[in-house]
Each structure stands twice: as C-alpha cells, then as structure tokens.
XYZ file of C-alpha atoms in Angstrom:
562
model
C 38.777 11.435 0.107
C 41.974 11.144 -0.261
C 44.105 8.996 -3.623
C 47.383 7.927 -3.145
C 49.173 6.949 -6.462
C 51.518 4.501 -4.225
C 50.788 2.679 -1.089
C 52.369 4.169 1.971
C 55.518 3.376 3.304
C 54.550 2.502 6.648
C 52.094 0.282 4.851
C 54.927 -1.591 3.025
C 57.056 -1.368 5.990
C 54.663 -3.469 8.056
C 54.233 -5.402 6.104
C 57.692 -6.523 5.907
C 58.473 -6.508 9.404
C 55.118 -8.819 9.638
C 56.552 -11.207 6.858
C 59.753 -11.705 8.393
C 58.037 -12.629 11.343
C 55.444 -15.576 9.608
C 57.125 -18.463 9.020
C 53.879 -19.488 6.893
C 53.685 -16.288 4.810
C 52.862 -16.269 1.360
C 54.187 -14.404 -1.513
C 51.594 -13.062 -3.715
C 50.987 -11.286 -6.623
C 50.816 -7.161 -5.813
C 47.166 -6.023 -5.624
C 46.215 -2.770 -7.991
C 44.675 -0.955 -6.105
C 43.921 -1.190 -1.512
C 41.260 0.240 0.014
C 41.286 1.467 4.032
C 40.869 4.229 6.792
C 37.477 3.556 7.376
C 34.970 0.756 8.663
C 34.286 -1.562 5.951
C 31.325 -3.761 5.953
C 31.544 -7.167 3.970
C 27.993 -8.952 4.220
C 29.531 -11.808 4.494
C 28.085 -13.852 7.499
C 31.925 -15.587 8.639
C 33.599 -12.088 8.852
C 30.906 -9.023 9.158
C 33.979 -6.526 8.916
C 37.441 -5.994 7.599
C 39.993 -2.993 7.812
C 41.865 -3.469 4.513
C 40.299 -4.572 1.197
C 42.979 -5.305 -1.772
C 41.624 -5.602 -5.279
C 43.143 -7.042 -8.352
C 42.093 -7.046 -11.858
C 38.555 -6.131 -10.748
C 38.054 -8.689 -8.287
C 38.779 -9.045 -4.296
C 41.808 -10.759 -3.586
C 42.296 -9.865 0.481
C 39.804 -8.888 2.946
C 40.660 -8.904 6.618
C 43.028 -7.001 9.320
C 45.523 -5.042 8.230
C 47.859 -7.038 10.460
C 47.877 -10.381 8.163
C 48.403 -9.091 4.747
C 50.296 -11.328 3.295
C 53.898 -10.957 1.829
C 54.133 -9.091 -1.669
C 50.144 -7.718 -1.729
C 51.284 -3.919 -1.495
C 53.753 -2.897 -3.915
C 54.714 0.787 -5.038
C 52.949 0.182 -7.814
C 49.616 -0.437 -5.746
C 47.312 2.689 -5.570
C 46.155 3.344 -1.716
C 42.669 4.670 -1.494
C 42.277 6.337 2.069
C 38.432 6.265 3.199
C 39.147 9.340 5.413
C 36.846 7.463 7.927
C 33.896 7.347 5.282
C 32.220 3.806 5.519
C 32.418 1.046 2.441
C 29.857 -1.577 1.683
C 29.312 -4.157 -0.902
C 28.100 -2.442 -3.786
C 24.750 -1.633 -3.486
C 22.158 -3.005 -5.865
C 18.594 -1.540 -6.436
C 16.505 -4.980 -7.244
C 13.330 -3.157 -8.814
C 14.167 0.558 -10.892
C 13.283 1.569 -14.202
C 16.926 2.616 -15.486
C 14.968 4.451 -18.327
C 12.720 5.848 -16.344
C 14.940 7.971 -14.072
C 16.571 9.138 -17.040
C 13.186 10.446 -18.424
C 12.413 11.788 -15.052
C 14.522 14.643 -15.643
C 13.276 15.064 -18.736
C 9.784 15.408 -18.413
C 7.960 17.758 -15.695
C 8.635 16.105 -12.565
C 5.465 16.574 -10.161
C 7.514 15.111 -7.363
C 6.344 16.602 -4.039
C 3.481 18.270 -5.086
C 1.550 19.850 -1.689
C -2.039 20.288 -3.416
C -4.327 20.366 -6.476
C -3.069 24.136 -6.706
C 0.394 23.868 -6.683
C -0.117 20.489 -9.842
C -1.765 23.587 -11.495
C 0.907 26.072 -10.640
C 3.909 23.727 -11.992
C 1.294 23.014 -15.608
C 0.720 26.554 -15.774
C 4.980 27.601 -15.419
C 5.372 24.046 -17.424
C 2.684 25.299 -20.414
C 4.035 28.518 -20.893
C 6.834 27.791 -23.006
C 4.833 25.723 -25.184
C 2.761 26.598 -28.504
C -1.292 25.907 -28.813
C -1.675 22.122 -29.626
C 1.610 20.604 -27.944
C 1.912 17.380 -25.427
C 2.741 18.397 -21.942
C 4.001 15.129 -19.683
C 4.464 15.224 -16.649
C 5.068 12.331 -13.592
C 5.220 12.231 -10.068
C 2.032 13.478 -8.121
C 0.147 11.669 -5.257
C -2.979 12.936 -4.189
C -3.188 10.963 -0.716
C -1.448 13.631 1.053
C -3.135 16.694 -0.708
C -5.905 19.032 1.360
C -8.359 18.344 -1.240
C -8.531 14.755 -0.639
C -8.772 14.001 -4.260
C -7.718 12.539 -7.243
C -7.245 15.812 -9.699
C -9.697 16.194 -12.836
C -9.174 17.000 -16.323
C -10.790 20.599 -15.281
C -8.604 21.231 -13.143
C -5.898 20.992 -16.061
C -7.913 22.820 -18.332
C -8.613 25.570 -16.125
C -4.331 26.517 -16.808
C -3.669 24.729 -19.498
C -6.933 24.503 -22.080
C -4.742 24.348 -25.537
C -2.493 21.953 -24.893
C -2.592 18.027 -24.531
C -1.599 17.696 -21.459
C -1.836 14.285 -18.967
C 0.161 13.763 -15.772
C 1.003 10.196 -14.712
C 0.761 9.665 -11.070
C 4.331 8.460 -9.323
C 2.940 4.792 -8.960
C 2.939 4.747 -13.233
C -0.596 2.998 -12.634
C -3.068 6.077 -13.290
C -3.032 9.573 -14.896
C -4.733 12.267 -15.381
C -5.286 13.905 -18.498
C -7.111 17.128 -19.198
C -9.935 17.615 -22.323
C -8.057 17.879 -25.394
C -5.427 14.987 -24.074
C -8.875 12.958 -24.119
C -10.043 14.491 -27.266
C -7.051 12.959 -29.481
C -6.985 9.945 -27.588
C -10.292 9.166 -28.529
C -11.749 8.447 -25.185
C -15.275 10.205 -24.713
C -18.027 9.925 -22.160
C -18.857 6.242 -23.890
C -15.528 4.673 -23.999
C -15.196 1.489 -22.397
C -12.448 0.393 -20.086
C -10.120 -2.179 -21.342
C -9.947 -5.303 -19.352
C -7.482 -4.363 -16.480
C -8.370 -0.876 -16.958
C -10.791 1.586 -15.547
C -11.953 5.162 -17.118
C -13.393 7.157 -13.962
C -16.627 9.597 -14.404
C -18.359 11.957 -11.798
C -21.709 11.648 -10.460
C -23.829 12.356 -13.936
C -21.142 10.255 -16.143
C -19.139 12.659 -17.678
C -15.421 11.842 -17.522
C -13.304 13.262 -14.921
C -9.709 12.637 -16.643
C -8.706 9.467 -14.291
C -7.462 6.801 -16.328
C -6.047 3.520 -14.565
C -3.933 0.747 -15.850
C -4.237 -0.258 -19.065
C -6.449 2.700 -19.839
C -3.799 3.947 -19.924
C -2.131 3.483 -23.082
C -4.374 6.155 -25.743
C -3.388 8.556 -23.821
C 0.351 7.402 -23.036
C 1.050 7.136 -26.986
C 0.092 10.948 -27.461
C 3.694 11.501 -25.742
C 5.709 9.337 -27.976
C 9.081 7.724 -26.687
C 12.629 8.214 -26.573
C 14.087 7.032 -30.454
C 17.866 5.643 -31.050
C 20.523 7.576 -30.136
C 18.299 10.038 -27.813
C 16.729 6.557 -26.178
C 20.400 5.341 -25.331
C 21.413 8.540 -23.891
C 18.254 8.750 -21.757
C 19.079 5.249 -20.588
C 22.572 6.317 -19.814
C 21.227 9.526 -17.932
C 19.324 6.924 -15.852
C 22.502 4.735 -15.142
C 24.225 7.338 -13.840
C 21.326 8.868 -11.864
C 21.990 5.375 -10.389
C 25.308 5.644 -9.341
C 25.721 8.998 -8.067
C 23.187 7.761 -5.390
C 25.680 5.140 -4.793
C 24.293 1.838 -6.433
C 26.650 -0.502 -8.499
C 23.459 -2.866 -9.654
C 20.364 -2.337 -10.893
C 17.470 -4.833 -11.996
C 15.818 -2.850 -14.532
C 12.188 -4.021 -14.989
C 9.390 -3.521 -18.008
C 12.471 -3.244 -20.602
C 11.442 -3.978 -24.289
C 13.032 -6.795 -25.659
C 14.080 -4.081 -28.218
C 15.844 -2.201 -25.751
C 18.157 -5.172 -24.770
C 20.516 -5.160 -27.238
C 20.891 -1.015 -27.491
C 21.572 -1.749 -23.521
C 24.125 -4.734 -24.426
C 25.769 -1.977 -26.912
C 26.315 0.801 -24.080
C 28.068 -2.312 -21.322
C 31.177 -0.447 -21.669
C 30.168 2.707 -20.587
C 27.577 1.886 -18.137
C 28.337 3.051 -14.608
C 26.278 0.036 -12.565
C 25.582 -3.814 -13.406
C 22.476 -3.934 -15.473
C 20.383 -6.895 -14.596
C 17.403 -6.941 -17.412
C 13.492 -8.399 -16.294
C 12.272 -8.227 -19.792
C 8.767 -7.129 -20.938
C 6.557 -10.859 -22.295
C 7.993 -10.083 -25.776
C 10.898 -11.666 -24.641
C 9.368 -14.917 -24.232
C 10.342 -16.024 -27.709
C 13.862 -14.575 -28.473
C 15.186 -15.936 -24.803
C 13.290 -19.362 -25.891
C 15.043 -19.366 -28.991
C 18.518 -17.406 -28.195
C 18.955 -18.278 -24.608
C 20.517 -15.702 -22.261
C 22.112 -12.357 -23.080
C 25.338 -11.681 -21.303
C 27.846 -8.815 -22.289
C 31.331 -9.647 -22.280
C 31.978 -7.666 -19.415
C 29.247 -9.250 -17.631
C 27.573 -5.402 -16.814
C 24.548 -6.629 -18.578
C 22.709 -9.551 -18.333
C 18.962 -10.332 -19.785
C 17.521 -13.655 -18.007
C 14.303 -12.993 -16.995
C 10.979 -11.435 -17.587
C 8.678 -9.380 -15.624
C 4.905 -10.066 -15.898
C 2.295 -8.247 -13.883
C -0.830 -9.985 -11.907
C -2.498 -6.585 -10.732
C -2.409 -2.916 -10.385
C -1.452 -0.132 -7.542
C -2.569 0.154 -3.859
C -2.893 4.300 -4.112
C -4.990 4.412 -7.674
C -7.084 1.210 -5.904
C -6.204 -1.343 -8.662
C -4.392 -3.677 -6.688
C -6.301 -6.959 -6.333
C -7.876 -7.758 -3.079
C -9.868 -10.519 -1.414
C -12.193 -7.880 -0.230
C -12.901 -4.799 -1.415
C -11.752 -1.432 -0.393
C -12.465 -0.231 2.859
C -12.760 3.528 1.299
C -14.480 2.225 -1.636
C -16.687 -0.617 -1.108
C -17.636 -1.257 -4.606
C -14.205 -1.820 -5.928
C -11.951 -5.155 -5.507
C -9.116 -3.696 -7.660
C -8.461 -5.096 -11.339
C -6.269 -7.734 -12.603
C -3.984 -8.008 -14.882
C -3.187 -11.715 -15.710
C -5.342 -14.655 -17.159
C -5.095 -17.682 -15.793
C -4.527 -19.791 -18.897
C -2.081 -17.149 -20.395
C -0.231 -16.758 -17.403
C 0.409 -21.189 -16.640
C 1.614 -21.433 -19.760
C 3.910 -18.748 -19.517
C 5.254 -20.556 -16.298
C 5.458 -23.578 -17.740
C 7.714 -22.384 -20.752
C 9.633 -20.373 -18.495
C 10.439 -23.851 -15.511
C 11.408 -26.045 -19.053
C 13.506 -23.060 -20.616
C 15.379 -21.917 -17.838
C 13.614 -17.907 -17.784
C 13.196 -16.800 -14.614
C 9.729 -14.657 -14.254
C 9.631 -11.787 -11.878
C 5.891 -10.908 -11.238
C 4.205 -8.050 -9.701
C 1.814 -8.732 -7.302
C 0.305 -5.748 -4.979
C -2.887 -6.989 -3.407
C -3.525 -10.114 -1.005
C -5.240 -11.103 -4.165
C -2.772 -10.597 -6.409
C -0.348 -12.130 -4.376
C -2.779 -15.072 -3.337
C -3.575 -16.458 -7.245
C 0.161 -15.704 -7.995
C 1.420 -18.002 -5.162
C -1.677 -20.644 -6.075
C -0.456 -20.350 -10.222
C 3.110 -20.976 -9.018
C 2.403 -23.865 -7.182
C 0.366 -25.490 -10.397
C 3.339 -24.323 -12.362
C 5.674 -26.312 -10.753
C 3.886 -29.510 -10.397
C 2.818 -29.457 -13.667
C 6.480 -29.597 -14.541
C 8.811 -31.584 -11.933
C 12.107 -31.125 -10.845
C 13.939 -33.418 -13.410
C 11.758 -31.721 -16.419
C 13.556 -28.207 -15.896
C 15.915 -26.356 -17.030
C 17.010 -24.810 -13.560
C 15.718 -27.169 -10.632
C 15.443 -23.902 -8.392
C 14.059 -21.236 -10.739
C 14.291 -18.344 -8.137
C 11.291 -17.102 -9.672
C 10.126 -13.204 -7.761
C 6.968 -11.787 -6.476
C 7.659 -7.875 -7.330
C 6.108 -5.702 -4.193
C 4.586 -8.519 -1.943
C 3.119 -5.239 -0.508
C -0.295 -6.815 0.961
C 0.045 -10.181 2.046
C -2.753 -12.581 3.942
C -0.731 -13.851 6.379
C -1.940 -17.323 5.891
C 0.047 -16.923 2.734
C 3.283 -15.671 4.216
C 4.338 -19.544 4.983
C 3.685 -20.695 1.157
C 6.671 -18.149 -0.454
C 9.690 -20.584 0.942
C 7.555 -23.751 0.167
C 7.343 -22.276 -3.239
C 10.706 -20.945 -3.781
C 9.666 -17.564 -4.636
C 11.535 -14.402 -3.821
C 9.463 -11.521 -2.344
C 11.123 -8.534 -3.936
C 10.027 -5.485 -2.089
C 10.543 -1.681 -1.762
C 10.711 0.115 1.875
C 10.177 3.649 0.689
C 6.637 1.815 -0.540
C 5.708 1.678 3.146
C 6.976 4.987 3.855
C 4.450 6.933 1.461
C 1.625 4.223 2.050
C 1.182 3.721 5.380
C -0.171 7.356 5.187
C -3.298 5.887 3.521
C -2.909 2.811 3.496
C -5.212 2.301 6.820
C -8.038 3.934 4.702
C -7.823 1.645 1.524
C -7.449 -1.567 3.956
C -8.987 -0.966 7.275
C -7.285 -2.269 10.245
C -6.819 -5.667 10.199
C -5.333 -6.590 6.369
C -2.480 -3.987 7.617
C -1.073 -7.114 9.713
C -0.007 -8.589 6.189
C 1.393 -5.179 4.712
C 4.774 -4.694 4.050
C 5.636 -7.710 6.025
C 9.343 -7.898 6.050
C 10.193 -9.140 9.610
C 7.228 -11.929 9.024
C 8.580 -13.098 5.658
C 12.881 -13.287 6.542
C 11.316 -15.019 9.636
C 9.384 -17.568 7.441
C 12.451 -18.504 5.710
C 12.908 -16.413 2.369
C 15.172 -13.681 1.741
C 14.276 -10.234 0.392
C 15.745 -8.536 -2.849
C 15.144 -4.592 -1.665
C 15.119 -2.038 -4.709
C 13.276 1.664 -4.998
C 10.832 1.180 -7.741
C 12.253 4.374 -9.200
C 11.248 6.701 -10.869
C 8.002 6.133 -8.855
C 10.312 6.459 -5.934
C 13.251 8.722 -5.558
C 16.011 5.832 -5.696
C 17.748 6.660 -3.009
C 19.221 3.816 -1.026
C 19.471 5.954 1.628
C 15.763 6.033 1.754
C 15.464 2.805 1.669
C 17.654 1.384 3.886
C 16.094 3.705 6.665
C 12.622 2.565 5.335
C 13.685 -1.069 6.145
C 15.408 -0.491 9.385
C 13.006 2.977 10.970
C 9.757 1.629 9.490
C 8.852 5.470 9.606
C 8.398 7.963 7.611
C 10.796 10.444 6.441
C 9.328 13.076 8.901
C 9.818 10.243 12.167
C 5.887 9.157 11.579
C 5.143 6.122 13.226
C 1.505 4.818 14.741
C 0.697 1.056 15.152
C -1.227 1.122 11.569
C 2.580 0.851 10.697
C 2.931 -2.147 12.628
C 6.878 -1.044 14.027
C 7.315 -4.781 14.849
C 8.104 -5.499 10.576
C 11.523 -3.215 11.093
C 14.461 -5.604 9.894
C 17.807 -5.489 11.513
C 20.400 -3.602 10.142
C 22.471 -6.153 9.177
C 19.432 -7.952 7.338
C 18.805 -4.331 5.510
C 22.353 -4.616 3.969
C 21.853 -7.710 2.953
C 18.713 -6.874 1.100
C 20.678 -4.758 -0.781
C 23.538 -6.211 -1.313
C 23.974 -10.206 -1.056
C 20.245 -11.240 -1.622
C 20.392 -9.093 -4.536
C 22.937 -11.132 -6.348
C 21.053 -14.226 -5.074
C 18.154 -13.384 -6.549
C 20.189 -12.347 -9.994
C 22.100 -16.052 -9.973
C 24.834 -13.480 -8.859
C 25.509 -14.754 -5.299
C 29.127 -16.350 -6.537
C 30.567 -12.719 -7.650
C 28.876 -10.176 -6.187
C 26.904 -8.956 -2.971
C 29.714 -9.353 -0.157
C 33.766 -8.327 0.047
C 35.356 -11.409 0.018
C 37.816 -12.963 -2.106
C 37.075 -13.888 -5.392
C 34.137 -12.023 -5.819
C 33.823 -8.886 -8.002
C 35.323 -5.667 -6.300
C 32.182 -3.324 -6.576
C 31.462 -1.135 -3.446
C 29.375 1.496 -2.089
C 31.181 3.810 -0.035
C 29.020 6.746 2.546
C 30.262 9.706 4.677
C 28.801 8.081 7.548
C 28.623 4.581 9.313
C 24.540 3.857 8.525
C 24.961 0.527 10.504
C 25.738 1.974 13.715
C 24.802 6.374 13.720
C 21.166 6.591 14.862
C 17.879 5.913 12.813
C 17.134 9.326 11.250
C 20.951 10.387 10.350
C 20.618 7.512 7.794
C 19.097 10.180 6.178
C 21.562 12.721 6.329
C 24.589 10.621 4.914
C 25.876 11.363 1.841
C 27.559 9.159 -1.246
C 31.268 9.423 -1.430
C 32.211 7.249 -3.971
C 30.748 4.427 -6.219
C 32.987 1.348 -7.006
C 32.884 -1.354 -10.239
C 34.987 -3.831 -10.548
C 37.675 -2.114 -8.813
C 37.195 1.482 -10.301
C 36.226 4.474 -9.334
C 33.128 5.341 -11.133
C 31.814 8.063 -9.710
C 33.125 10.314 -6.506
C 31.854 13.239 -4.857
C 33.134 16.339 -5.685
C-alpha cells in the first residue's frame, strides 16, 4: 500500500488536458483525499464498479472512470491513496456481533477449536494452574458436535483437572455451559433445583446433575464471574471495536447491550474505529419511550432499537420447534417469550417509533414470531405509528417452515442471518432435524427470492467475525474444509453480488442507514473495506485466503496492515 501526500502529476495533468477538452466541465471544489489502482466495488445497482473514488470532508464526492473527473477535483493538496491492485468495497458492516463480547474473548480462556473432551481438559488444566484454591475460571468457545466423544462435557470431567476452583465454560452459541461441582456448589444449584422457565438443568440416568445448564439456567452460575466495571468495561468494549476493524468492518450492530452501556458507548464515539449501531437489551423500553433516540454527534453511534429473544440455540437443542428433535424425541426446545409480554412490547414499539430485532432459531420460534408480528401490526394501523415501515428483524431465521418463508415480505420483517451459522451446523444439523425440516434451514436463496433482503453479520464472539468467513459461507455454502452433501442443500448459495450487499447496502437498510452508507456513491459517507484480493471474482475457497489491507471511516484511514 502505497500513500502519496500529493496526487500525481500525470493525474493532474489529465486531468487538464481532459478539461480543456469538455466544453461542459465543471469546476469543483478539490477532494481531500482519492482513492485508485485497484478494482473498486460500489454496491450500487446503476454502476457496480468505478476506478477512482474522491472523498471530501468524510463523504463521497466522485465515483466513476478516471477519464471524467471533473475540472479542479485533484489538487496538490489532495492525498492519492494507491490500492497497489488490492480490491475496495463499501465498508463492511457486521449486522449481528457482540462488540463487548469479542473484547472479552481475549480476555477470558478462549475454548475456540477445541478437538475433544480431552483437549477442554487440557486447556482448564494449563488455564487452572496459575490460579489459587477457590478462584472463578471462565472460559467460552467449545462445541461438542464435532468431538469423538459425542457428548456434551460434565462437571466431572472439570473436576477431574480442576476440583478447587469454580470453574464453568460457556459453549460458543452463549446458550449453555458447563460448570464443574464447586461452580454448582456456590451457585446454589443441587440435584433438586428447578429449571427456570426457558431454562433447563440436565441430570444423568439416576438424577444427579451432570453440569449442563441451558438458557436462562444460566444466570447463577454466570454471576459467579462478575462483569467488566467502568473504565475496564469501556476499554474491553474498545478492544472489541477494534477486533472489529482489523478484520475489516466499518459497522457493527451490537446486540444484548445494557441500556447502561449506551451512554459509556456514546462517550467513546470519538475514538471508536467502526459505526456502532446499538439493539438494546428490554430495559431500554422505557428510556427510548421517554428520551427518544440516541445519536452521537458524529453519528458513530446510534441506539434505536431493541433486541428481544423468542427461543434458544439449535446445538444445546433449545431452539423452538414444531416437532421435536429428531436426536431427542422428548424435547421441543424452550421458549423464551410470552405472548402477552411480548404484543405489548410490539405495540409500544409500532406507536413509539423502536424498532425490535428478535431472535428466532427454530421453525417455532420463527413461526409465533411471524404470527405475533402480524397481530402487532393490525392491532396498530399504519396512520397510528410512529414509522409506517418499522423494519422490524428476525435475528437468525436459521430454521424456517417453508410455508412461512412467503409471510417475512408480507410482514415487513428483515431476516437477519449469519452464514458461518450454516457452516458449523450443517455438521449436525441433519441429526437434530432429520431430513426434511433441512429444506427450510438457512434459507437464503428462498428468502431474497421471496422478496426481502438479508442483513448478514457473524454473531461474534460465538463466531470468529470474520467477514471473510462469512462472505464465503454465503456464496460456497460449504464448510471451511470444502464440505458439502445435499443435507446442505447447495441450491441456498447467494450470488456474489447479493453477498456484498448483505454486508454492505442491506445493512444500512436495515439500520435506517441506506441514505449514507452501504454503497460508493456520491453523497454518501466515505467508509470502505479494502482486501488483498478481488473476493468477487478469485475462486470460492481463496475467499478464504485474502487478507485485510486497510479499514476506511469517513474518509480515514483507521486501521492498515502492517
């Protein structure tokens, strides 16, 4: 990558030669800063590439051939950026990540690609030796579906390397843990606990309890770990943002944020390294009621909506389903939501203007959320709301009837999904569904066909947070080893043009963004993702391979590779 403090002469001297020669040319105002020397993808349906994109005072103000700049753009005072043939996009935008979360990630002991039962106990063991009798070991990041033992792992398993310390281990999904004896012990939960509602405490054969907690189980446990406080919490949250950004996002729709979070993440706008888009926990109900909307000045950070949640995970079985598990026949999955809880809620929300962005996992879940939407919004008509459109967001959509598939663009309602969700779960998936509900799973080619648009994201930390991932996930429909049977129904691949718009323009759709961000044209914010490599056109598993070169906000360089 190469910076030029002033535009090249041959630049300016074309230029000239070009303006003498228009009769209809335009002087303009010179732009700061030009970017080129590479191919330069817009998302913007009227003009699907430029070679030249001029930026001034953090927004676009040309985007087209090099051969019709107009008069007076480049000036010596305009800083040339050379791509060195790397290729620039729209700034990409993760629509579901848990900014704090990947900051913690780091922080905690990260069980990412954990092989088997032995190696969880290896990492506890290395993990626990540092640590005095009594202390709270955390760790995230294990799934089980891939391990030899073909299990879930049990708090005897922890105790067997780690008996004197609390100790629980969430799995990556954030929807079960494990947690060994004494974790139990000052949680409080014993052989006759009972599960909360939406939770479930698992036991072996004769009762006793094996350390599985689900859902809203959960939270005894959880506490024993405590949480990031003030000045530590905001610098975990900036470790997260900038997590973000070396992967080469410029947005991020951080879900599950405490409404007490929102202003410490209004306070750090100036130093944040991507556009924070906030889905609030329900405790923001009242204060965005009451206050309306919270936009920074710099418009990094905006707090609109609020995320509510109908049911649990596919991998820990608590999604909701019509039928029940085809690997566990007993079990339907839990949910989450009431009924009467959950209209009102809507209701509020169409006559206030909030916009709700709802997980939903299982054809269930995603069934009664479609069914509550459409009560919703005849219980309140178009003239009795505050935005006639709400753009209101099924989080996941991961297993879909496909009766329902029709009802999301009758309804309005964004499906925001996750391709790196398919990637790990078609590997079990088959087993928890069977067959024949897999023709409704993951169903992105069905659902753009139907008429809506999809807001892609990572779900990080339970994913990596990689866009690379997850554009291949969209467009390969494999997994990251080239896996591919018919379970993973091939036909639900989207194009590669529809994959950068799922990160990029329906993003700031769904976000109320669509007039400044999520294409290069002019007049919309200059924030851009830029990759070694041309991922539109270099084949399906170099995707992979590319790496981030440089990560653009309104205009500036935020981050660049070394």
């Amino acid at each position: 990558m190469r910076i030029a403090i002033l535009a090249t002469a041959f630049l300016l001297a074309a230029c000239s030669m070009e303006g003498a020669e228009r009769d209809t040319a335009v002087t303009v105002e010179a732009a700061d800063t030009i970017f080129s020397g590479g191919p330069i993808y817009t998302a913007d349906e009227g003009q699907e590439q430029v070679e030249i994109v001029a930026v001034r005072d953090g927004r676009i103000v040309y985007a087209g051939a090099e051969a019709d700049i107009p008069d007076g753009l480049i000036s010596e005072a305009t800083t040339a950026i050379d791509l060195d043939g790397a290729a620039m996009y729209p700034g990409f935008t993760d629509s579901h990540v848990h900014v704090i979360g990947l900051g913690a990630r780091e922080r905690l002991l990260n069980l990412e690609g954990t092989t088997s039962i032995a190696d969880l106990q290896a990492r506890v063991a290395e993990a626990a030796a540092d640590l005095p009798d009594g202390s709270v070991l955390q760790g995230r990041g294990w799934i089980e579906t891939h391990w030899p033992e073909g299990r879930f792992p049990t708090r005897q398993d922890i105790d067997a390397v780690a008996p004197d310390l609390a100790v629980f281990l969430i799995r990556a999904d954030g929807h079960a843990l494990v947690a060994n004896s004494l974790a139990l012990e000052r949680a409080g939960i014993t052989a006759d606990s009972v599960a909360p509602e939406g939770g479930d405490i698992l036991r072996d054969a004769d009762g006793e309890l094996t350390g599985m907690l689900i859902d809203t189980a959960m939270a005894p446990v959880g506490a024993l770990g405590g949480t990031f406080e003030g000045e530590d919490r905001a610098q975990v949250y900036l470790e997260g943002a900038w997590a973000a950004a070396r992967y080469g996002w410029t947005g991020a729709h951080d879900m599950s944020v405490p409404w007490a979070d929102v202003a410490m993440i209004e306070g750090l706008s100036e130093d944040l390294p991507v556009r924070v888009y906030i889905s609030a926990n329900p405790d923001a109900f009242g204060p965005l009621v009451r206050d309306g909307h919270v936009i920074s000045d710099n418009r990094r950070v905006i707090a609109r909506a609020i995320k509510l949640y109908m049911d649990g995970a596919l991998g820990s079985r608590g999604a909701a389903l019509l039928e029940p598990y085809s690997d566990d026949p007993g079990n339907s999955g839990l949910m989450l939501s009431r009924e009467d809880e959950t209209l009102s809620g809507m209701v509020t929300a169409l006559q206030e203007g909030i916009q709700l962005n709802i997980h939903a996992i299982g054809d269930r879940g995603n069934r009664l959320l479609l069914d509550w939407i459409e009560e919703a919004r005849a219980a309140v008509p178009v003239e009795q709301r505050a935005i006639a459109e709400p753009r209101w967001r099924n989080e996941h959509t991961q297993i879909v009837d496909p009766a329902d598939i029709p009802r999301f663009a009758e309804l309005g309602v964004i499906p925001s999904m996750q391709p790196s969700h398919a990637i790990g779960d078609l590997f079990f998936a088959p087993d928890r569904l069977g067959p024949d509900r897999l023709d409704g799973a993951y169903a992105w080619r069905a659902l753009i066909d139907s008429g809506v648009i999809i807001a892609g994201g990572s779900d990080a930390p339970v994913e990596r947070g990689d866009p690379r991932i997850e554009f291949y996930g969209a467009v390969a429909r494999r997994g990251l080893d080239g896996t591919q049977t018919e379970d993973w129904r091939p036909d639900q691949a989207v194009t590669r043009a529809e994959a950068l718009r799922m990160f990029t323009a329906w993003p700031a759709y769904a976000s109320f963004r669509e007039d400044e961000l999520g294409r290069i044209a002019e007049g919309l914010r200059a924030d851009f993702t830029v990759f070694s490599a041309d991922i539109m056109t270099i084949p399906e598993e170099e995707i992979l391979t590319v790496e981030p070169v440089m990560t653009v906000l309104d205009g500036e360089i935020v981050w660049r590779a070394e």
